[in-house]
XYZ file of C-alpha atoms in Angstrom:
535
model
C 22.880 -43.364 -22.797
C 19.902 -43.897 -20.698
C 21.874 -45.909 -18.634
C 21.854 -44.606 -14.493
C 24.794 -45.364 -12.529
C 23.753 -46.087 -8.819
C 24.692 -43.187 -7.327
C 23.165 -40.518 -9.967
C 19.633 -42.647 -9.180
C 20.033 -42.582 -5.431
C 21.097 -38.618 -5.708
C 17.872 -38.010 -7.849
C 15.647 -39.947 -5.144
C 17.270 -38.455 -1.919
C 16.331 -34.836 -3.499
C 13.124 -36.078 -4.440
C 12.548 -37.682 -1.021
C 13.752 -34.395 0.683
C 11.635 -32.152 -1.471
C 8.536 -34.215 -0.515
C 9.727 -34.060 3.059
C 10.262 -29.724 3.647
C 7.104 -29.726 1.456
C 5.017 -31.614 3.799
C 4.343 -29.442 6.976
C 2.369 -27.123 4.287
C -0.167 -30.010 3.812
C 0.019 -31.069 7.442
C -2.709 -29.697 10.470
C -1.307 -27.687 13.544
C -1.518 -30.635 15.935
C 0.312 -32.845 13.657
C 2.752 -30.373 13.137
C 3.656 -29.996 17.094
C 4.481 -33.964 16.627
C 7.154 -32.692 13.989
C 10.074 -31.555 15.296
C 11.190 -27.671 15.201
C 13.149 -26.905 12.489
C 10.633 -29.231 10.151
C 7.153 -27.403 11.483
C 9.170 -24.445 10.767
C 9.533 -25.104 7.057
C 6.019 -23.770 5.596
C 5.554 -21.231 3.028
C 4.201 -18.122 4.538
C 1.362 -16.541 2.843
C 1.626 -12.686 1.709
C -0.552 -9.640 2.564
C -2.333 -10.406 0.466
C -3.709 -14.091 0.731
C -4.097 -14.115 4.874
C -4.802 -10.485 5.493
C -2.776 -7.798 7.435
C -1.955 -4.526 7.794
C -0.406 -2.065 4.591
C 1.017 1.245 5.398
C 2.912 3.772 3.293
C 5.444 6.238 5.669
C 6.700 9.065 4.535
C 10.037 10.848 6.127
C 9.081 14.215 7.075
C 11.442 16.260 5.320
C 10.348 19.652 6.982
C 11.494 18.072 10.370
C 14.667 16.971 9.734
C 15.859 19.936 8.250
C 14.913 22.297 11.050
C 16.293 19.957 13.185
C 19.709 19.915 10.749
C 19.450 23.628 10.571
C 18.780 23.541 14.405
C 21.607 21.385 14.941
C 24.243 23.427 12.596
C 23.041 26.926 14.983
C 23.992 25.090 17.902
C 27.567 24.113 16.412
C 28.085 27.590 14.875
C 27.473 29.243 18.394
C 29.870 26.828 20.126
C 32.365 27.233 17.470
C 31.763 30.854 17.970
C 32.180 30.713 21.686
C 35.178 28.915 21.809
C 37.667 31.296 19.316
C 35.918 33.887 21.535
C 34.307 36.085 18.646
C 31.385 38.082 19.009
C 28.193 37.700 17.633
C 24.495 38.827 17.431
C 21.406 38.054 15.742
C 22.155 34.185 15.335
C 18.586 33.115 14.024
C 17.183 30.884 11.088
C 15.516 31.559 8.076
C 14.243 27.548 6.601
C 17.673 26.443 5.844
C 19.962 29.161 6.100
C 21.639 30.727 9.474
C 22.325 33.901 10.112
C 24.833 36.008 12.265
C 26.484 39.489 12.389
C 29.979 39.274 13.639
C 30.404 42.122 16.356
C 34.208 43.019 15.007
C 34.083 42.867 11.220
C 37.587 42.362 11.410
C 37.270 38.879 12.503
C 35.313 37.549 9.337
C 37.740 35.646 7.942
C 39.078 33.706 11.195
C 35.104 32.841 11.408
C 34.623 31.741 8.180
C 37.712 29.851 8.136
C 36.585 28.192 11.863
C 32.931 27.435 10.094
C 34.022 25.750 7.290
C 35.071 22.835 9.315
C 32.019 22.687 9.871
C 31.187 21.065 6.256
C 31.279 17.913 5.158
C 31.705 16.330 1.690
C 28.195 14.515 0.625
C 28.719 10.522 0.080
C 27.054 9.077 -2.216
C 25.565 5.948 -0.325
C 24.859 3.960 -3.616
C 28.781 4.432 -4.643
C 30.087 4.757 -1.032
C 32.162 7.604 -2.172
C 31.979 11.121 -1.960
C 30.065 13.302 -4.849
C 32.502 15.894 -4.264
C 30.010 18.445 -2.936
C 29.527 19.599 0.561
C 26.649 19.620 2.469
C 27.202 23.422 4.102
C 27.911 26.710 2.339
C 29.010 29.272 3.918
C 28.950 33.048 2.861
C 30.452 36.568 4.366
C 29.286 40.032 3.358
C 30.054 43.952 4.131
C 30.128 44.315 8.064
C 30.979 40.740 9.657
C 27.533 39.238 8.237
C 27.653 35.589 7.470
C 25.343 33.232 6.301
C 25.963 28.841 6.947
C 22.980 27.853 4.556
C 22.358 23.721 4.324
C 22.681 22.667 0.508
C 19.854 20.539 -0.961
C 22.621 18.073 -1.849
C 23.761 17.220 2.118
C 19.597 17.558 2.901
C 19.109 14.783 0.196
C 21.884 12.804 1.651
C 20.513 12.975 5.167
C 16.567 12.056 3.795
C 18.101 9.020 2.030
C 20.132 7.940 5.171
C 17.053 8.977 7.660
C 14.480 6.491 5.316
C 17.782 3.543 5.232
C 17.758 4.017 8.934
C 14.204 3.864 9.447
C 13.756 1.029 7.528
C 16.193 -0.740 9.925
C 14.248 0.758 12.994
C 11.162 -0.251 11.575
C 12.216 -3.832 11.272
C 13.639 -4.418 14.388
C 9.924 -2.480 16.057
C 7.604 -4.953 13.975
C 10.160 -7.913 14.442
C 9.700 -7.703 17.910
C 5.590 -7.831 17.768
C 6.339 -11.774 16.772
C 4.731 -11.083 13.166
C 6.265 -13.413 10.463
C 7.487 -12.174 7.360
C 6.946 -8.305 7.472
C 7.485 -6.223 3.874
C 9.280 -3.598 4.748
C 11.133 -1.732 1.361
C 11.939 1.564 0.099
C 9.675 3.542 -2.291
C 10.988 6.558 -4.038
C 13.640 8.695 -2.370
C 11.567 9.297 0.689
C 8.758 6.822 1.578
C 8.890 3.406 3.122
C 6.504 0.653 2.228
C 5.515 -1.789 5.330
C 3.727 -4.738 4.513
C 2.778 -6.732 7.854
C 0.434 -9.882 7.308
C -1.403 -11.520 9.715
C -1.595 -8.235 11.877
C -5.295 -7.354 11.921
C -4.988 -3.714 13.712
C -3.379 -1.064 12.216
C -4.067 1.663 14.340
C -1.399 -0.408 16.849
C 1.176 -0.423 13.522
C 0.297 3.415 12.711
C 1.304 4.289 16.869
C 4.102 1.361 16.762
C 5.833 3.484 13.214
C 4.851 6.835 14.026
C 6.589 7.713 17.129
C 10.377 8.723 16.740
C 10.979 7.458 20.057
C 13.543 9.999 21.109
C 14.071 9.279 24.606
C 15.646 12.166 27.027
C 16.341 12.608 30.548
C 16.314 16.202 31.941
C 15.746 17.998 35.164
C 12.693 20.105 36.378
C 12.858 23.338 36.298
C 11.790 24.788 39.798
C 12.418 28.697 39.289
C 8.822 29.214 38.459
C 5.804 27.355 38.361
C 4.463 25.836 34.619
C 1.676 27.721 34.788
C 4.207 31.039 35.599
C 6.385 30.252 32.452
C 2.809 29.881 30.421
C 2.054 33.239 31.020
C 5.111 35.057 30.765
C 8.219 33.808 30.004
C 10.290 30.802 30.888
C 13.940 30.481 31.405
C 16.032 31.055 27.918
C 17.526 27.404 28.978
C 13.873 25.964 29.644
C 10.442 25.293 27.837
C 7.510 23.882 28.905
C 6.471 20.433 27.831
C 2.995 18.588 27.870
C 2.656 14.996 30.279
C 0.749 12.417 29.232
C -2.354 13.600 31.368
C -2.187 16.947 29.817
C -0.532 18.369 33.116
C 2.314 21.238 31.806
C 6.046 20.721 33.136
C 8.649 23.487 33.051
C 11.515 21.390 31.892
C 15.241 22.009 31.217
C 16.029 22.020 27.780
C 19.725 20.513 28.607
C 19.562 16.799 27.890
C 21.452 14.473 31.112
C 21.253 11.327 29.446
C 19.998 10.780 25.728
C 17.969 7.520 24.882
C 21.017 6.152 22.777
C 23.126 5.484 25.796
C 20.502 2.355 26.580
C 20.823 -0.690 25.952
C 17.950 -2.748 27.280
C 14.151 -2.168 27.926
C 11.537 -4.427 29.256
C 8.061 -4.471 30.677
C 7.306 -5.698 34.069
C 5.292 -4.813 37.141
C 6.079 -2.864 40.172
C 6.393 -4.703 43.111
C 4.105 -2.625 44.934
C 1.815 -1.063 43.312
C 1.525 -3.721 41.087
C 1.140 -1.302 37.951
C 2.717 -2.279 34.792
C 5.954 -0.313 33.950
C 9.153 -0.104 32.063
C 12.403 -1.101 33.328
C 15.590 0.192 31.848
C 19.349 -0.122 31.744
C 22.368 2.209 30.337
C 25.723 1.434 28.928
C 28.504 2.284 31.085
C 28.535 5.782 29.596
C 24.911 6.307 30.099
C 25.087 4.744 33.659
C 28.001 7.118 34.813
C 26.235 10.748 33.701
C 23.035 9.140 35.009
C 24.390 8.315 38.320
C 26.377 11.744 38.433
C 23.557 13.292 37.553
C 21.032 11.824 40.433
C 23.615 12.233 42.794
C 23.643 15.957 42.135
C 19.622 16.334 42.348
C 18.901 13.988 45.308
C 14.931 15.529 46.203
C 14.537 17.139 43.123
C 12.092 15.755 40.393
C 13.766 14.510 37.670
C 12.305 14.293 33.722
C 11.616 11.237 31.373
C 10.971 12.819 28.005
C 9.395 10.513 25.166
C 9.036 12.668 21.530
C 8.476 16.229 23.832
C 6.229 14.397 25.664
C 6.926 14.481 29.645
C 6.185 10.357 30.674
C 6.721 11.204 34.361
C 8.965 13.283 36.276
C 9.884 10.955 39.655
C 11.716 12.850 42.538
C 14.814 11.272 43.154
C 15.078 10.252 46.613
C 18.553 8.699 46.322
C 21.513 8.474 43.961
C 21.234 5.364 41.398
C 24.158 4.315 41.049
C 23.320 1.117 38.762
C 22.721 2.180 35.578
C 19.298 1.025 35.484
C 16.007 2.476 36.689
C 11.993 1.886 35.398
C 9.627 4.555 34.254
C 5.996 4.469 34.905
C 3.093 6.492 33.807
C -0.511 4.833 34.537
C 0.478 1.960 31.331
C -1.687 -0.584 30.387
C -0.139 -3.655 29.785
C -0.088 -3.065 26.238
C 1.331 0.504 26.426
C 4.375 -0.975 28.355
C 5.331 -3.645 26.213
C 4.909 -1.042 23.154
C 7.193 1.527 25.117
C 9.755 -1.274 25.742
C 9.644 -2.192 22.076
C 10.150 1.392 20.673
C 13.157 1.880 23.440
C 15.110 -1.486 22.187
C 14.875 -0.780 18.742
C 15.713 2.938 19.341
C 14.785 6.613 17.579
C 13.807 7.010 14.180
C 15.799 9.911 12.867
C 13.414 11.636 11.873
C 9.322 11.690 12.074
C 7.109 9.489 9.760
C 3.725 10.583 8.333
C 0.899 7.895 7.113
C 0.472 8.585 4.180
C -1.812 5.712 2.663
C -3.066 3.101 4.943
C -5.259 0.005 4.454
C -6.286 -3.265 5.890
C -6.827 -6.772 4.112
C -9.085 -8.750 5.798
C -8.342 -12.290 5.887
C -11.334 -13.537 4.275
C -10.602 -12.040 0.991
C -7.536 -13.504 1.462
C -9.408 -16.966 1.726
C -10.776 -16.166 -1.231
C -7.909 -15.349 -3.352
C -6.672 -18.403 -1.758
C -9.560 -20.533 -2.823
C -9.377 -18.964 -6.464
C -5.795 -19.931 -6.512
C -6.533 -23.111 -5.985
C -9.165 -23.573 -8.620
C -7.221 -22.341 -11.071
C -4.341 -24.848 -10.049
C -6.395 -27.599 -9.975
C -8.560 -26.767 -13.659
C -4.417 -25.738 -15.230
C -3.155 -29.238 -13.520
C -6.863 -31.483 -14.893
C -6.052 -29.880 -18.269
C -2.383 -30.881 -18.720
C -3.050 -34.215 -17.727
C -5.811 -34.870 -20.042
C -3.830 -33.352 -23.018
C -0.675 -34.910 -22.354
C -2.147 -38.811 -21.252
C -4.279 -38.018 -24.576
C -1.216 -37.402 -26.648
C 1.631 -39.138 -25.141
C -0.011 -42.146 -23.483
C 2.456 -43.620 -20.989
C 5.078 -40.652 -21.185
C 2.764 -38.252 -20.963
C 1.461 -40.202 -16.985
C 5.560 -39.895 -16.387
C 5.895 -36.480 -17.630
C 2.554 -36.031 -14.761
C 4.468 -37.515 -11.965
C 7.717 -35.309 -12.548
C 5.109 -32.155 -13.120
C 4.000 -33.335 -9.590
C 7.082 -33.526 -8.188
C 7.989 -30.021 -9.744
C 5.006 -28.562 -8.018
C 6.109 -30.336 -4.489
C 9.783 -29.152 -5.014
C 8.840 -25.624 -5.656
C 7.057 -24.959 -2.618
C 9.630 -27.090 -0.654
C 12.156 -24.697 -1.549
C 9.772 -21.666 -0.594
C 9.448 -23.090 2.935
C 13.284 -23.385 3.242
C 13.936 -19.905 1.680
C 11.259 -18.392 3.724
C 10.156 -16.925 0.737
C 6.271 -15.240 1.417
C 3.653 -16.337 -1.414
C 1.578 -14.181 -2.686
C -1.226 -14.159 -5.198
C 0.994 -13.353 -7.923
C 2.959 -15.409 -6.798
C 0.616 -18.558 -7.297
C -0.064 -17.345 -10.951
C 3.563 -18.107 -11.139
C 2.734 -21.462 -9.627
C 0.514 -21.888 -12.871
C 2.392 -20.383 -15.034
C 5.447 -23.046 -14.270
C 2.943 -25.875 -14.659
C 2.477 -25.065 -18.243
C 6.083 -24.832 -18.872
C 7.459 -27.494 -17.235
C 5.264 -29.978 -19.398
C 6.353 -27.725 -22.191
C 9.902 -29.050 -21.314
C 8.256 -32.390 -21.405
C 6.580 -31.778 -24.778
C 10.098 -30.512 -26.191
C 11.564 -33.886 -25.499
C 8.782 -36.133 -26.549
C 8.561 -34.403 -29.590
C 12.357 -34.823 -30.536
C 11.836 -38.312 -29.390
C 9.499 -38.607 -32.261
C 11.170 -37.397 -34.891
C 14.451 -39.085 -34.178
C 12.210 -42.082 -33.961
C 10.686 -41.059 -37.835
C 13.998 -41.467 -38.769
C 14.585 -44.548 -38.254
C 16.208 -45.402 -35.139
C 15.387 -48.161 -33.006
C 12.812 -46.997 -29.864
C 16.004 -47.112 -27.336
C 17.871 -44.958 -29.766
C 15.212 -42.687 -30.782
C 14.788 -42.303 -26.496
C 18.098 -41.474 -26.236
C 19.111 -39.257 -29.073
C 15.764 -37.573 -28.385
C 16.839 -36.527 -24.675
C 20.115 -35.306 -25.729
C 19.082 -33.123 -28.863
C 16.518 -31.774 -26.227
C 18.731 -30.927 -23.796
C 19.900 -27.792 -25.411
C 16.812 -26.250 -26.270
C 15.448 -26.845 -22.630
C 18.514 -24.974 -21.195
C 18.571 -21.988 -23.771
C 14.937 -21.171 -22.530
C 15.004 -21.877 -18.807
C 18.115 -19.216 -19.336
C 16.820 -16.304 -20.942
C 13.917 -16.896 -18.444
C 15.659 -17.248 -15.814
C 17.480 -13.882 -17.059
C 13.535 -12.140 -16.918
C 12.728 -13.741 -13.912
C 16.197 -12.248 -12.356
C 15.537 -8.866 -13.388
C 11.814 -8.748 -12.018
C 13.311 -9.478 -9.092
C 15.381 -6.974 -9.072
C 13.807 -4.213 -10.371
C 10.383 -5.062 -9.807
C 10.013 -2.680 -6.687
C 6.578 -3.913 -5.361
C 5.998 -6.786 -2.875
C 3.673 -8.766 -5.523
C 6.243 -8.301 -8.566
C 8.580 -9.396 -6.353
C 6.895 -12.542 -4.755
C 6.019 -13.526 -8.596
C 9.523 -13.277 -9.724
C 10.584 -15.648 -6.612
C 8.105 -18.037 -7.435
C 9.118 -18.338 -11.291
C 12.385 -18.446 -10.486
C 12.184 -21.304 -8.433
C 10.140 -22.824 -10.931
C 12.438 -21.994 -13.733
C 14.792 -24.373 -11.901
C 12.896 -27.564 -10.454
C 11.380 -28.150 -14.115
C 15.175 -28.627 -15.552
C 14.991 -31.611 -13.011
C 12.090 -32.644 -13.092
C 11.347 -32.581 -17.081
C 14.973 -33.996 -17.945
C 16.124 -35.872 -15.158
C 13.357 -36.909 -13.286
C 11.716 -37.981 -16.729
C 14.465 -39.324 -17.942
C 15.045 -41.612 -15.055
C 11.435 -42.904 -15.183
C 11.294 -43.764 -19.075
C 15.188 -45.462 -18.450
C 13.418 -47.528 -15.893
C 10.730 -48.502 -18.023
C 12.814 -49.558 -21.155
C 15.074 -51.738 -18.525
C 11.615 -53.614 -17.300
C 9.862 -53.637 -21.333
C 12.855 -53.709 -23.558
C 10.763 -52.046 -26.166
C 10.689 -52.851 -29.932
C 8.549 -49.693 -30.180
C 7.288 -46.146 -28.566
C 4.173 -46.279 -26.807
C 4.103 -42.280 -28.139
């Protein structure tokens, strides 16, 4: 029947009302929106990448790095394993991802191997969360106590997937904390990362923000011979010889005291008395006992503050800190503090990141994608109407008003979502114009032929809604099915920002076209009592 009850009307209005009301702040200037309060100015749809500009890089994980560092790391557990059953060794060295020993005692090759293997571990699959079965060492003995620990391209795989899932997370929380909105950060094949940043207009501050690892190490000077002695000869076996930012060499132990991991906090400031901008610090309780054990130890000796092999400064310590928390400076400018602070909070990538495609969209092509949008909005919208006022007459202005209210709903629920639009993503705006007065068109038309029939006009309106109903719901299904799985699969940032968009569409024209409709035309027959359609 197209009878309402009073609370089905009310329930169509309030979501009507509140749709108008989340939709608003889009239309609304920036003073009048600081007369709104927060968590209404908040509620805007924010515009993509590539409709106000920003900042697109593709990283790639370096692959080379992390497994010499793996294979570096796996040398350094096969001598300490080694060391501790007390079985001699020689020629421990690497070859890319194999490493290499010659047992001094042949005899003792199977009490190695069988100390070694513990050394694997079974490769999880991360998609699965199970294991694959397969471990991610091998290890091999031949004739005369040689044996060979080689990395297997199944545990480097593993360790490139989970280095890019980390990153991604690292990356995040780095560009999260640069007060951007609504960065696109996502995975592309098995070893790049796509970031997306709009509304950031330098990229060369992205590229240095993504690129450093931000490994963060604290290690005593070496004072048994000058830098410029270990350049020319050569330095302790337990030391190297590391760059500082002014290009000044430092003979630096290679033993790490305290590893960036153990802090938990990082901020810029000032010092107090040189008034120089720095970087103040603080450790968890683990990191704040070895680093007060370890200043107590070297009271007037200078101490290292190691960023990516890069020396930052190298203080002397002229008493024991005892608080956990220190700052480092290094001739910053403001900007190169609050950077450093940012990269130290959101902590080491696991592995280094190489640029490999980089571009910037400035915002005036944005403007004008915006502006082309628009047009094509407005000439979609002025076409509709004419066609369905010059066919339908009075339903056709109601079928108008719920098309407007479908438009008005679908960007309300973008600003609540925080869903970004892009310029796909208006096409989809479009698109869902067209078929929500297709839903319309559906109904009119079944109105009409129920109303050939025979029936009376409040009949033919009623029957005509009902047959409809069906048909409407089969197609916003299997679109809704599409829409789903270009969301899903789509991959890209504008694929994805489409599918959102048609989605959302896909479900305010089911209320708008049926029960926002419906509602109007029910009012109309109460006020008319029609003998006949005006269709």
């Amino acid at each position: 029947m197209l009878h309402f009850s009073r609370l089905k009307t009310t329930a169509i209005l309030v979501i009507t009302a509140i749709g108008i009301l989340f939709a608003l702040p889009n239309l609304l200037p920036p003073a009048a929106l600081a007369v709104l309060p927060s968590w209404l100015a908040s509620s805007r749809v924010t515009l993509g990448l590539d409709l106000q500009g920003g900042s697109h890089i593709l990283l790639e994980v370096d692959g080379a790095a992390l497994r010499k560092e793996r294979a570096e790391q796996i040398r350094d557990e096969v001598r300490n394993v080694l060391r501790e059953q007390r079985i001699g060794y020689s020629g421990l060295t690497i070859r890319d991802t194999a490493i290499q020993l010659r047992l001094r005692d042949p005899n003792d090759t199977t009490k190695a191997v069988a100390e070694l293997r513990k050394l694997a571990a079974p490769v999880t699959n991360t998609l699965l969360a199970s294991s694959s079965g397969e471990m991610d060492l091998s290890i091999a003995s031949a004739s005369e106590g040689a044996i060979t620990v080689t990395l297997t391209e199944a545990g480097l795989n593993a360790r490139i997937r989970s280095a890019v899932d980390q990153s991604i997370e690292i990356i995040r929380r780095r560009i999260d904390q640069l007060g951007t909105v609504e960065p696109n950060i996502q995975r592309q094949g098995a070893d790049r990362i796509l970031v997306q940043v709009p509304g950031l207009q330098d990229p060369q501050r992205l590229k240095a923000l993504l690129g450093q690892t931000a490994k963060l190490s604290f290690r005593m000077v070496d004072q048994s011979m000058s830098p410029q002695q270990a350049l020319e000869g050569r330095p302790p076996p337990d030391s190297e010889v590391l760059q500082g930012q002014d290009g000044v060499p430092y003979l630096v132990e290679k033993q790490v005291r305290v590893s960036g991991e153990d802090l938990v906090d990082s901020q810029p400031g000032f010092d107090q008395n040189t008034r120089q901008p720095i970087v103040t610090f603080r450790f968890n309780s683990n990191g704040a006992r070895r680093f007060a054990a370890t200043t107590q130890a070297a009271v007037g000796q200078p101490f290292a503050i190691v960023l990516d092999n890069q020396v930052i400064s190298a203080p002397r310590i002229n008493e024991p800190i005892l608080g956990g928390s220190g700052q480092i400076s290094g001739s910053f400018t403001v900007q190169q503090a609050n950077d450093l602070a940012i990269l130290l909070r959101a902590g080491a990538l696991p592995a280094p990141l190489k640029v490999v495609e980089e571009r910037t969209v400035g915002p005036s092509l944005g403007q004008d994608s915006i502006e082309a949008g628009k047009l094509a909005a407005f000439v979609a919208a002025g076409l509709v109407a004419v066609f369905m006022i010059a066919v339908y007459g009075l339903f056709g202005i109601f079928a108008l008003i719920a098309l407007a209210v479908h438009v008005t709903l679908m960007f309300a629920l973008q600003s609540v979502l925080g869903a970004t639009l892009t310029l796909p993503g208006i096409a989809g705006v479009v698109l869902t114009i067209g078929m929500a007065v297709d839903s319309n068109v559906v109904i009119f038309e079944r109105i009409r032929d129920e109303a050939r029939e025979g029936r009376s006009a409040i009949a033919a309106i009623d029957k005509g809604f009902t047959h409809a109903l069906g048909t409407i719901m089969d197609a916003n299904v299997t679109s809704l099915a599409t829409g789903s799985i270009l969301f899903l699969l789509g991959g890209s940032g504008p694929v994805r920002g489409f599918a959102v968009t048609y989605i959302l569409g896909l479900l305010t024209t089911v209320f708008t076209a049926y029960t926002l409709t419906r509602l109007m035309i029910a009012w109309w027959v109460k006020w008319q009592r029609p003998a006949k359609l005006p269709i």
